[in-house]
Amino acid sequence: MYRQTISRLVKLLPQGRMTLSTTARVMASGDTGAPRAGGSRADDSFSSREKSNENLGIKIREREKLNELRNKISEQHEHLNRLEEHL
């Protein structure tokens, strides 16, 4: 049943008119998109705000990692103290 339905649908497709045309995207390494209006050194309010938001996010993640490391170090110190008391 499926074979008959599919074969009918395939026959109805306009095979002669279907062409596949593709173009490859060509970008050099490091290209990220369209250039800025004022050149590569142009700083507008959006780019500076975006940069500050990224920096803030990075600082928050680094602070969290540092706190985790400090907690691990304190746990290790406590563990070492317990081992010394046991000996």
Short mmCIF file of C-alpha atoms in Angstrom, two decimals:
data_model
loop_
_atom_site.label_atom_id
_atom_site.label_comp_id
_atom_site.label_asym_id
_atom_site.label_seq_id
_atom_site.Cartn_x
_atom_site.Cartn_y
_atom_site.Cartn_z
CA MET A 1 0.00 0.00 0.00
CA TYR A 2 2.79 2.42 0.89
CA ARG A 3 4.70 1.43 -2.24
CA GLN A 4 1.77 2.31 -4.48
CA THR A 5 1.17 5.65 -2.78
CA ILE A 6 4.82 6.63 -2.90
CA SER A 7 5.23 5.57 -6.52
CA ARG A 8 2.23 7.72 -7.53
CA LEU A 9 3.62 10.71 -5.66
CA VAL A 10 7.04 10.31 -7.25
CA LYS A 11 5.48 10.23 -10.72
CA LEU A 12 3.66 13.49 -10.01
CA LEU A 13 6.85 15.37 -9.08
CA PRO A 14 8.14 17.63 -11.88
CA GLN A 15 11.55 16.06 -12.34
CA GLY A 16 12.63 18.09 -15.34
CA ARG A 17 12.07 21.43 -13.64
CA MET A 18 13.71 20.54 -10.35
CA THR A 19 17.28 21.76 -10.25
CA LEU A 20 19.48 21.96 -7.25
CA SER A 21 21.73 24.96 -7.09
CA THR A 22 23.88 25.74 -4.11
CA THR A 23 26.59 28.24 -3.41
CA ALA A 24 29.36 27.67 -0.96
CA ARG A 25 29.85 30.22 1.78
CA VAL A 26 33.32 31.60 1.50
CA MET A 27 34.80 33.25 4.55
CA ALA A 28 38.36 33.58 5.66
CA SER A 29 39.44 32.31 9.03
CA GLY A 30 38.49 34.77 11.74
CA ASP A 31 35.71 36.44 9.75
CA THR A 32 32.60 36.91 11.83
CA GLY A 33 30.29 38.77 9.49
CA ALA A 34 29.80 42.23 8.04
CA PRO A 35 32.36 44.91 8.89
CA ARG A 36 31.47 47.77 11.19
CA ALA A 37 30.45 51.09 9.71
CA GLY A 38 33.35 52.99 11.29
CA GLY A 39 35.93 50.33 10.67
CA SER A 40 37.26 47.64 12.96
CA ARG A 41 38.09 50.11 15.75
CA ALA A 42 34.63 51.65 15.92
CA ASP A 43 33.12 51.39 19.39
CA ASP A 44 29.48 52.16 19.68
CA SER A 45 27.37 51.92 22.81
CA PHE A 46 26.04 48.48 21.89
CA SER A 47 29.46 46.90 21.42
CA SER A 48 30.84 48.43 24.62
CA ARG A 49 27.74 47.30 26.56
CA GLU A 50 28.02 43.82 25.06
CA LYS A 51 31.70 43.65 25.99
CA SER A 52 31.00 44.75 29.57
CA ASN A 53 28.21 42.15 29.90
CA GLU A 54 30.56 39.43 28.67
CA ASN A 55 33.27 40.56 31.09
CA LEU A 56 30.78 40.57 33.95
CA GLY A 57 29.64 37.05 33.11
CA ILE A 58 33.24 35.84 32.96
CA LYS A 59 34.03 37.45 36.34
CA ILE A 60 30.98 35.82 37.92
CA ARG A 61 31.95 32.37 36.61
CA GLU A 62 35.55 32.83 37.76
CA ARG A 63 34.37 33.91 41.21
CA GLU A 64 32.17 30.80 41.46
CA LYS A 65 35.08 28.57 40.44
CA LEU A 66 37.35 30.22 43.01
CA ASN A 67 34.77 29.72 45.75
CA GLU A 68 34.44 26.04 44.79
CA LEU A 69 38.22 25.63 44.89
CA ARG A 70 38.42 27.34 48.29
CA ASN A 71 35.72 25.01 49.62
CA LYS A 72 37.57 21.98 48.28
CA ILE A 73 40.82 23.17 49.86
CA SER A 74 39.15 23.68 53.23
CA GLU A 75 37.59 20.20 53.01
CA GLN A 76 41.01 18.74 52.23
CA HIS A 77 42.54 20.56 55.21
CA GLU A 78 39.82 19.18 57.47
CA HIS A 79 40.39 15.70 56.09
CA LEU A 80 44.15 15.98 56.66
CA ASN A 81 43.56 17.19 60.24
CA ARG A 82 41.31 14.20 60.92
CA LEU A 83 43.94 11.85 59.52
CA GLU A 84 46.65 13.42 61.70
CA GLU A 85 44.45 13.04 64.79
CA HIS A 86 43.82 9.43 63.89
CA LEU A 87 47.55 8.72 63.73
#
